[in-house]
Amino acid sequence: MKTKRLPTNIQSLRGTIAVPGDKSISHRSIMFGALAEGVTEVTNFLPGADCLSTISCFKQLGVSIEQEGQLVRIEGKGFNGLTEPREVLDVGNSGTTIRLMLGILAGQVFSAVLAGDSSIAKRPMTRVVNPLREMGALIDGRKDGEYTPLSIRGGQLQGVRYQLPVASAQVKSAIILAGLQAEGETIIVEPEATRDHTERMIQQFGGKIEKDGQTIKVSGNQLFKGTTIHVPGDISSAAFFMVAAAITKNSEVVLKNVGLNPTRTGIIEVMKAMGADITVDLHSGEGEPAGDVTVRSSQLKGTTISGDLIPRLIDEIPVIALLATQAEGITTIKDASELKVKETNRIDTVANELKILGADITPTADGLIISGRKSLQGGTVTSHGDHRIGMMLAIAALITNGDVQLEDPGAIDVSYPEFFDHLTYLIK
Ligand code: SPQ
């Protein structure tokens, strides 16, 4: 396995960077572009491995897509123009790809097989499969459709009323995508608000979707028109440098054009509650709000993170746990059992890897308890093939006293291929 020696014990982090495009929005721009009539152009697309998996799946469904770096041009086929794939659709490491694709394929009158890597093979799918079956799709797979490979034969769907058992934007989006192809109305009730990029993008493509509190309504038989999508920077990628600037000495990092959709900005609220020196300059955004975020070295204190804040920072919890190791007092993270079914069990991987570096961190059934402030030491750590764990550990290494070796750093390419270039640029 490849191992990378990480920069440690640095003097300061200073400079301005633009993090790559948002992963969730990049996936959705390809999907809606394919389902629209006419051409869609996407700028600041994230050319990370996950979003490239989405592109290759749509090419297999007969959609013509040209991608060069951050620019993508999609020749939309409309809801009725996709064609049966000849080979297995390979979603790679991407949960978003497989779950949203299932929603799209549920309304298509052909069959397809979906599979991904060894991490995808462990992630639960009945959360999406059950409502899609209820709507009329035929889906099978390992353990009655809980695990990949999954086969799906879509067809005429009926709208449903579905109360989501877990707060999940992927499940919500899959049902919305099926609802757009169903007869009648589909009503979805969320236990807590989750990222609403799908809902916003439907409107950008000229479609209709209603929202009333936690209830979402969508109807079938809509026509989407190709458009231009500008993807803002990914706050989940920016989070690593936000935390890095806060925990290192003499630091000031400016992150330009970061997506500031309120369903994603939980980390900013938590950093403020912990006493971080953070300022936000919000620009107006078309479809999605965005702005610049500046973070400086900070004196931090512990906090409690729970309840409806969790879905608004779910992917940032690994790096928030690192932040908490440098905060005075106890930080408690609860109501976050969804972390167990991400690319890895992120409760266990975060606790185990940070312990190797000397953190005082205890995993619980639904979160983590971290006691700060602890100085971190060197060691050999691993990403476990999880991009967010790999990046969190690279940020932790910045404040360790000994050498840190990171096993499987390549996992980071899933969402942030230029991560190490940006890190090297900021180290002064
Ligand atoms: O796509 P994938 O692998 O599920 O990616 C992750 C990530 O850390 O990048 C989760 F592991 O992000 C999810 C996120 O946790 C992306 C996402 C989306 O784009 O809709 C929603 C969240 O997942 P969920 O299960 O809560 O809906």
mmCIF file with all atom_site columns, C-alpha atoms in Angstrom, residues 240-346:
data_model
loop_
_atom_site.group_PDB
_atom_site.id
_atom_site.type_symbol
_atom_site.label_atom_id
_atom_site.label_alt_id
_atom_site.label_comp_id
_atom_site.label_asym_id
_atom_site.label_entity_id
_atom_site.label_seq_id
_atom_site.pdbx_PDB_ins_code
_atom_site.Cartn_x
_atom_site.Cartn_y
_atom_site.Cartn_z
_atom_site.occupancy
_atom_site.B_iso_or_equiv
_atom_site.pdbx_formal_charge
_atom_site.auth_seq_id
_atom_site.auth_comp_id
_atom_site.auth_asym_id
_atom_site.auth_atom_id
_atom_site.pdbx_PDB_model_num
ATOM 1   C CA . PHE A 1 240 ? -10.160 20.971 6.337  1.00 0.00 ? 240 PHE A CA 1
ATOM 2   C CA . PHE A 1 241 ? -8.381  24.306 5.831  1.00 0.00 ? 241 PHE A CA 1
ATOM 3   C CA . MET A 1 242 ? -10.825 26.149 8.120  1.00 0.00 ? 242 MET A CA 1
ATOM 4   C CA . VAL A 1 243 ? -9.841  23.791 10.936 1.00 0.00 ? 243 VAL A CA 1
ATOM 5   C CA . ALA A 1 244 ? -6.173  23.833 9.895  1.00 0.00 ? 244 ALA A CA 1
ATOM 6   C CA . ALA A 1 245 ? -5.995  27.641 10.189 1.00 0.00 ? 245 ALA A CA 1
ATOM 7   C CA . ALA A 1 246 ? -7.768  27.590 13.573 1.00 0.00 ? 246 ALA A CA 1
ATOM 8   C CA . ILE A 1 247 ? -5.447  25.000 15.183 1.00 0.00 ? 247 ILE A CA 1
ATOM 9   C CA . THR A 1 248 ? -2.064  26.178 13.852 1.00 0.00 ? 248 THR A CA 1
ATOM 10  C CA . LYS A 1 249 ? -0.025  29.160 15.064 1.00 0.00 ? 249 LYS A CA 1
ATOM 11  C CA . ASN A 1 250 ? 0.303   32.490 13.179 1.00 0.00 ? 250 ASN A CA 1
ATOM 12  C CA . SER A 1 251 ? -2.210  31.418 10.561 1.00 0.00 ? 251 SER A CA 1
ATOM 13  C CA . GLU A 1 252 ? -4.688  33.170 8.294  1.00 0.00 ? 252 GLU A CA 1
ATOM 14  C CA . VAL A 1 253 ? -6.361  31.344 5.410  1.00 0.00 ? 253 VAL A CA 1
ATOM 15  C CA . VAL A 1 254 ? -8.906  32.826 3.006  1.00 0.00 ? 254 VAL A CA 1
ATOM 16  C CA . LEU A 1 255 ? -11.160 30.361 1.181  1.00 0.00 ? 255 LEU A CA 1
ATOM 17  C CA . LYS A 1 256 ? -12.744 31.961 -1.891 1.00 0.00 ? 256 LYS A CA 1
ATOM 18  C CA . ASN A 1 257 ? -16.154 31.160 -3.341 1.00 0.00 ? 257 ASN A CA 1
ATOM 19  C CA . VAL A 1 258 ? -17.244 28.549 -0.803 1.00 0.00 ? 258 VAL A CA 1
ATOM 20  C CA . GLY A 1 259 ? -20.833 27.244 -1.068 1.00 0.00 ? 259 GLY A CA 1
ATOM 21  C CA . LEU A 1 260 ? -22.795 28.634 1.896  1.00 0.00 ? 260 LEU A CA 1
ATOM 22  C CA . ASN A 1 261 ? -26.117 26.849 1.505  1.00 0.00 ? 261 ASN A CA 1
ATOM 23  C CA . PRO A 1 262 ? -27.636 26.990 5.039  1.00 0.00 ? 262 PRO A CA 1
ATOM 24  C CA . THR A 1 263 ? -28.200 23.213 4.963  1.00 0.00 ? 263 THR A CA 1
ATOM 25  C CA . ARG A 1 264 ? -24.389 22.822 4.844  1.00 0.00 ? 264 ARG A CA 1
ATOM 26  C CA . THR A 1 265 ? -23.025 25.577 7.099  1.00 0.00 ? 265 THR A CA 1
ATOM 27  C CA . GLY A 1 266 ? -23.249 23.798 10.467 1.00 0.00 ? 266 GLY A CA 1
ATOM 28  C CA . ILE A 1 267 ? -19.451 23.786 10.714 1.00 0.00 ? 267 ILE A CA 1
ATOM 29  C CA . ILE A 1 268 ? -19.322 27.589 10.684 1.00 0.00 ? 268 ILE A CA 1
ATOM 30  C CA . GLU A 1 269 ? -21.823 27.749 13.570 1.00 0.00 ? 269 GLU A CA 1
ATOM 31  C CA . VAL A 1 270 ? -19.852 25.152 15.533 1.00 0.00 ? 270 VAL A CA 1
ATOM 32  C CA . MET A 1 271 ? -16.517 26.890 14.950 1.00 0.00 ? 271 MET A CA 1
ATOM 33  C CA . LYS A 1 272 ? -18.035 30.190 16.141 1.00 0.00 ? 272 LYS A CA 1
ATOM 34  C CA . ALA A 1 273 ? -19.488 28.454 19.234 1.00 0.00 ? 273 ALA A CA 1
ATOM 35  C CA . MET A 1 274 ? -16.014 27.047 19.943 1.00 0.00 ? 274 MET A CA 1
ATOM 36  C CA . GLY A 1 275 ? -14.512 30.546 19.813 1.00 0.00 ? 275 GLY A CA 1
ATOM 37  C CA . ALA A 1 276 ? -12.828 30.335 16.393 1.00 0.00 ? 276 ALA A CA 1
ATOM 38  C CA . ASP A 1 277 ? -11.722 33.531 14.660 1.00 0.00 ? 277 ASP A CA 1
ATOM 39  C CA . ILE A 1 278 ? -13.827 33.118 11.519 1.00 0.00 ? 278 ILE A CA 1
ATOM 40  C CA . THR A 1 279 ? -15.453 35.675 9.221  1.00 0.00 ? 279 THR A CA 1
ATOM 41  C CA . VAL A 1 280 ? -17.827 35.082 6.331  1.00 0.00 ? 280 VAL A CA 1
ATOM 42  C CA . ASP A 1 281 ? -18.358 37.412 3.386  1.00 0.00 ? 281 ASP A CA 1
ATOM 43  C CA . LEU A 1 282 ? -21.548 36.196 1.669  1.00 0.00 ? 282 LEU A CA 1
ATOM 44  C CA . HIS A 1 283 ? -21.950 36.977 -2.062 1.00 0.00 ? 283 HIS A CA 1
ATOM 45  C CA . SER A 1 284 ? -25.216 36.561 -3.849 1.00 0.00 ? 284 SER A CA 1
ATOM 46  C CA . GLY A 1 285 ? -25.377 33.238 -5.667 1.00 0.00 ? 285 GLY A CA 1
ATOM 47  C CA . GLU A 1 286 ? -27.498 31.961 -8.522 1.00 0.00 ? 286 GLU A CA 1
ATOM 48  C CA . GLY A 1 287 ? -29.272 28.863 -7.218 1.00 0.00 ? 287 GLY A CA 1
ATOM 49  C CA . GLU A 1 288 ? -26.764 28.356 -4.410 1.00 0.00 ? 288 GLU A CA 1
ATOM 50  C CA . PRO A 1 289 ? -25.361 31.007 -2.054 1.00 0.00 ? 289 PRO A CA 1
ATOM 51  C CA . ALA A 1 290 ? -21.551 31.345 -1.873 1.00 0.00 ? 290 ALA A CA 1
ATOM 52  C CA . GLY A 1 291 ? -18.926 33.592 -0.325 1.00 0.00 ? 291 GLY A CA 1
ATOM 53  C CA . ASP A 1 292 ? -15.424 33.904 1.120  1.00 0.00 ? 292 ASP A CA 1
ATOM 54  C CA . VAL A 1 293 ? -14.474 32.445 4.484  1.00 0.00 ? 293 VAL A CA 1
ATOM 55  C CA . THR A 1 294 ? -11.460 33.672 6.468  1.00 0.00 ? 294 THR A CA 1
ATOM 56  C CA . VAL A 1 295 ? -10.092 31.763 9.458  1.00 0.00 ? 295 VAL A CA 1
ATOM 57  C CA . ARG A 1 296 ? -7.204  32.744 11.755 1.00 0.00 ? 296 ARG A CA 1
ATOM 58  C CA . SER A 1 297 ? -5.368  30.965 14.592 1.00 0.00 ? 297 SER A CA 1
ATOM 59  C CA . SER A 1 298 ? -7.853  30.612 17.454 1.00 0.00 ? 298 SER A CA 1
ATOM 60  C CA . GLN A 1 299 ? -8.276  29.940 21.172 1.00 0.00 ? 299 GLN A CA 1
ATOM 61  C CA . LEU A 1 300 ? -10.895 27.205 21.245 1.00 0.00 ? 300 LEU A CA 1
ATOM 62  C CA . LYS A 1 301 ? -13.288 25.787 23.829 1.00 0.00 ? 301 LYS A CA 1
ATOM 63  C CA . GLY A 1 302 ? -15.335 22.562 23.817 1.00 0.00 ? 302 GLY A CA 1
ATOM 64  C CA . THR A 1 303 ? -19.000 22.386 22.812 1.00 0.00 ? 303 THR A CA 1
ATOM 65  C CA . THR A 1 304 ? -21.903 19.974 22.308 1.00 0.00 ? 304 THR A CA 1
ATOM 66  C CA . ILE A 1 305 ? -23.034 19.088 18.784 1.00 0.00 ? 305 ILE A CA 1
ATOM 67  C CA . SER A 1 306 ? -26.334 17.234 18.403 1.00 0.00 ? 306 SER A CA 1
ATOM 68  C CA . GLY A 1 307 ? -29.882 17.134 17.024 1.00 0.00 ? 307 GLY A CA 1
ATOM 69  C CA . ASP A 1 308 ? -30.835 18.928 13.827 1.00 0.00 ? 308 ASP A CA 1
ATOM 70  C CA . LEU A 1 309 ? -27.330 20.413 13.532 1.00 0.00 ? 309 LEU A CA 1
ATOM 71  C CA . ILE A 1 310 ? -25.923 16.953 12.686 1.00 0.00 ? 310 ILE A CA 1
ATOM 72  C CA . PRO A 1 311 ? -27.211 16.662 9.069  1.00 0.00 ? 311 PRO A CA 1
ATOM 73  C CA . ARG A 1 312 ? -25.885 20.194 8.436  1.00 0.00 ? 312 ARG A CA 1
ATOM 74  C CA . LEU A 1 313 ? -22.289 19.126 9.198  1.00 0.00 ? 313 LEU A CA 1
ATOM 75  C CA . ILE A 1 314 ? -22.356 15.332 8.893  1.00 0.00 ? 314 ILE A CA 1
ATOM 76  C CA . ASP A 1 315 ? -19.330 15.085 6.567  1.00 0.00 ? 315 ASP A CA 1
ATOM 77  C CA . GLU A 1 316 ? -17.324 17.586 8.632  1.00 0.00 ? 316 GLU A CA 1
ATOM 78  C CA . ILE A 1 317 ? -17.486 15.563 11.874 1.00 0.00 ? 317 ILE A CA 1
ATOM 79  C CA . PRO A 1 318 ? -14.083 13.864 11.350 1.00 0.00 ? 318 PRO A CA 1
ATOM 80  C CA . VAL A 1 319 ? -12.311 17.230 11.091 1.00 0.00 ? 319 VAL A CA 1
ATOM 81  C CA . ILE A 1 320 ? -14.476 18.779 13.852 1.00 0.00 ? 320 ILE A CA 1
ATOM 82  C CA . ALA A 1 321 ? -13.272 15.933 16.103 1.00 0.00 ? 321 ALA A CA 1
ATOM 83  C CA . LEU A 1 322 ? -9.703  17.000 15.344 1.00 0.00 ? 322 LEU A CA 1
ATOM 84  C CA . LEU A 1 323 ? -10.614 20.629 16.118 1.00 0.00 ? 323 LEU A CA 1
ATOM 85  C CA . ALA A 1 324 ? -12.011 19.468 19.469 1.00 0.00 ? 324 ALA A CA 1
ATOM 86  C CA . THR A 1 325 ? -8.666  17.873 20.422 1.00 0.00 ? 325 THR A CA 1
ATOM 87  C CA . GLN A 1 326 ? -7.286  21.445 20.438 1.00 0.00 ? 326 GLN A CA 1
ATOM 88  C CA . ALA A 1 327 ? -10.186 22.994 22.389 1.00 0.00 ? 327 ALA A CA 1
ATOM 89  C CA . GLU A 1 328 ? -10.156 23.544 26.149 1.00 0.00 ? 328 GLU A CA 1
ATOM 90  C CA . GLY A 1 329 ? -12.587 21.139 27.869 1.00 0.00 ? 329 GLY A CA 1
ATOM 91  C CA . ILE A 1 330 ? -14.950 18.473 26.581 1.00 0.00 ? 330 ILE A CA 1
ATOM 92  C CA . THR A 1 331 ? -16.640 18.311 23.171 1.00 0.00 ? 331 THR A CA 1
ATOM 93  C CA . THR A 1 332 ? -19.563 15.902 22.842 1.00 0.00 ? 332 THR A CA 1
ATOM 94  C CA . ILE A 1 333 ? -20.936 14.816 19.472 1.00 0.00 ? 333 ILE A CA 1
ATOM 95  C CA . LYS A 1 334 ? -24.197 12.845 19.623 1.00 0.00 ? 334 LYS A CA 1
ATOM 96  C CA . ASP A 1 335 ? -27.155 11.827 17.410 1.00 0.00 ? 335 ASP A CA 1
ATOM 97  C CA . ALA A 1 336 ? -24.617 11.013 14.684 1.00 0.00 ? 336 ALA A CA 1
ATOM 98  C CA . SER A 1 337 ? -24.994 7.233  14.274 1.00 0.00 ? 337 SER A CA 1
ATOM 99  C CA . GLU A 1 338 ? -25.275 7.802  10.479 1.00 0.00 ? 338 GLU A CA 1
ATOM 100 C CA . LEU A 1 339 ? -21.474 8.174  10.601 1.00 0.00 ? 339 LEU A CA 1
ATOM 101 C CA . LYS A 1 340 ? -21.257 4.401  10.944 1.00 0.00 ? 340 LYS A CA 1
ATOM 102 C CA . VAL A 1 341 ? -22.513 3.865  7.369  1.00 0.00 ? 341 VAL A CA 1
ATOM 103 C CA . LYS A 1 342 ? -20.296 6.281  5.448  1.00 0.00 ? 342 LYS A CA 1
ATOM 104 C CA . GLU A 1 343 ? -17.206 5.286  3.385  1.00 0.00 ? 343 GLU A CA 1
ATOM 105 C CA . THR A 1 344 ? -15.971 3.778  6.683  1.00 0.00 ? 344 THR A CA 1
ATOM 106 C CA . ASN A 1 345 ? -17.518 3.612  10.142 1.00 0.00 ? 345 ASN A CA 1
ATOM 107 C CA . ARG A 1 346 ? -16.396 7.184  10.803 1.00 0.00 ? 346 ARG A CA 1
#
